[in-house]
Amino acid sequence: MNMHITRKVDYAVRCVLFLARNNDRISSVDEISGEMSVPKTFLAKILQRLMKTGIVNSTRGVKGGFQLARGPQEISLLNVVEAIDGAVAMNVCAVDKKMCGFSASCSVHPVWVELREDIRNRLKRWDFAKLAVIKKYQRVIKRDCH
Amino acid sequence: MNMHITRKVDYAVRCVLFLARNNDRISSVDEISGEMSVPKTFLAKILQRLMKTGIVNSTRGVKGGFQLARGPQEISLLNVVEAIDGAVAMNVCAVDKKMCGFSASCSVHPVWVELREDIRNRLKRWDFAKLAVIKKYQRVIKRDCH
DNA sequence: TTTAAATAGGACTAATTTAGTCCTATTTAA
DNA sequence: TTAAATAGGACTAAATTAGTCCTATTTAAA
């Protein structure tokens, strides 16, 4: 069970957190990547994904950049995680039984299904309005802890 | 967030499940790997690990093999998962804050800690006595669903 | 209308992790 | 003594992650 979050998810979360805290204006990739210590071109990709999944809006051209597509309280951690990684699950059968000929007779299957629900519920409970007020990220440190 | 279980964990779980169902005797790697559709040499490594972490006992030599080191009801899914993958966590900071200079000021940190506890609790609740009685694995299918 | 600052997106590469294999040594029942 | 088993180190292959790089497009402002 490799349950570590990927950098991609970590970066996406940081990024949305930054946008939540600066939602009165448009922020460029350059600015976000600088503030949140994320490689610029990589962050650009991540923002494209967040854009496609309707979490952020983009403005092209000079003075362009990104902004949350809806209020921070309307964006859950689960939204961001699933935007980047797709469906959260320990294995595909927990999402769709049909993906696994085994599942019908697999003793462990119900456990993975439960676990998936636990995780999704927990991630659903946290929105970026809540997260944004907890404490500010420090800018000194280059990378996070996974 | 890559939360898929690894084959290693999947194999380990299947393997312990098999041993739980045949705990009246010693089973060889050859037998288990055949019955549970797991590559033999790889399974041998996994069993070595389960051995070191005190989940199974081994007997060497002719008629040797493996057996659970304690009753199936004394072995949780968490035991097996952590035996193979080490501490269950979304990131190292949730296990030990010191691993991340960031965590003290990281808004998301408390979420990962909560989530880790959710997952561990769920996995702790399932033991192999419970799992063993649910239903038998079918032998036809070659691999599981992650 | 040109320019420069920005996003969009495809194609590629490097690094890391996962999933194994292979070989030799050791143990032990028959 | 032999053959069937585990023990364990070293190695390799495949897959995934974590990026980079380049070109195209958009748009505010000079």
CSV table of N, CA and C in Angstrom, one decimal, chain B residues 14 18 28-40 43 139 141-142:
chain,number,residue,atom,x,y,z
B,14,ARG,N,-3.2,-11.9,0.6
B,14,ARG,CA,-3.6,-13.2,0.1
B,14,ARG,C,-2.9,-14.3,0.8
B,18,PHE,N,-4.5,-17.2,3.1
B,18,PHE,CA,-4.3,-18.6,2.8
B,18,PHE,C,-3.8,-19.4,4.0
B,28,SER,N,4.2,-24.7,2.1
B,28,SER,CA,5.4,-24.3,1.4
B,28,SER,C,5.1,-23.1,0.5
B,29,VAL,N,6.2,-22.3,0.2
B,29,VAL,CA,6.1,-21.2,-0.8
B,29,VAL,C,5.5,-21.7,-2.1
B,30,ASP,N,5.9,-22.9,-2.5
B,30,ASP,CA,5.5,-23.5,-3.7
B,30,ASP,C,4.0,-23.7,-3.7
B,31,GLU,N,3.4,-24.2,-2.6
B,31,GLU,CA,2.0,-24.4,-2.5
B,31,GLU,C,1.2,-23.1,-2.5
B,32,ILE,N,1.7,-22.2,-1.7
B,32,ILE,CA,1.0,-20.9,-1.6
B,32,ILE,C,1.0,-20.2,-2.9
B,33,SER,N,2.1,-20.1,-3.5
B,33,SER,CA,2.3,-19.4,-4.8
B,33,SER,C,1.4,-20.0,-5.8
B,34,GLY,N,1.3,-21.3,-5.9
B,34,GLY,CA,0.4,-22.0,-6.8
B,34,GLY,C,-1.1,-21.6,-6.6
B,35,GLU,N,-1.5,-21.8,-5.3
B,35,GLU,CA,-2.9,-21.6,-5.0
B,35,GLU,C,-3.3,-20.1,-5.1
B,36,MET,N,-2.4,-19.2,-4.7
B,36,MET,CA,-2.8,-17.8,-4.7
B,36,MET,C,-2.3,-17.0,-5.9
B,37,SER,N,-1.7,-17.7,-6.9
B,37,SER,CA,-1.3,-17.1,-8.2
B,37,SER,C,-0.4,-15.9,-7.9
B,38,VAL,N,0.7,-16.2,-7.2
B,38,VAL,CA,1.7,-15.2,-6.9
B,38,VAL,C,3.1,-15.8,-7.3
B,39,PRO,N,3.9,-15.0,-8.0
B,39,PRO,CA,5.2,-15.5,-8.5
B,39,PRO,C,6.0,-16.0,-7.3
B,40,LYS,N,6.6,-17.2,-7.5
B,40,LYS,CA,7.2,-17.9,-6.3
B,40,LYS,C,8.3,-17.2,-5.6
B,43,LEU,N,7.1,-14.2,-3.8
B,43,LEU,CA,6.4,-14.5,-2.6
B,43,LEU,C,7.4,-14.9,-1.5
B,139,ARG,N,-10.0,-19.8,-7.4
B,139,ARG,CA,-8.6,-20.1,-7.8
B,139,ARG,C,-8.4,-19.8,-9.3
B,141,ILE,N,-8.9,-17.1,-11.1
B,141,ILE,CA,-8.4,-15.8,-11.5
B,141,ILE,C,-7.0,-15.5,-11.1
B,142,LYS,N,-6.3,-14.9,-12.0
B,142,LYS,CA,-4.8,-14.9,-11.8
B,142,LYS,C,-4.3,-13.7,-11.0
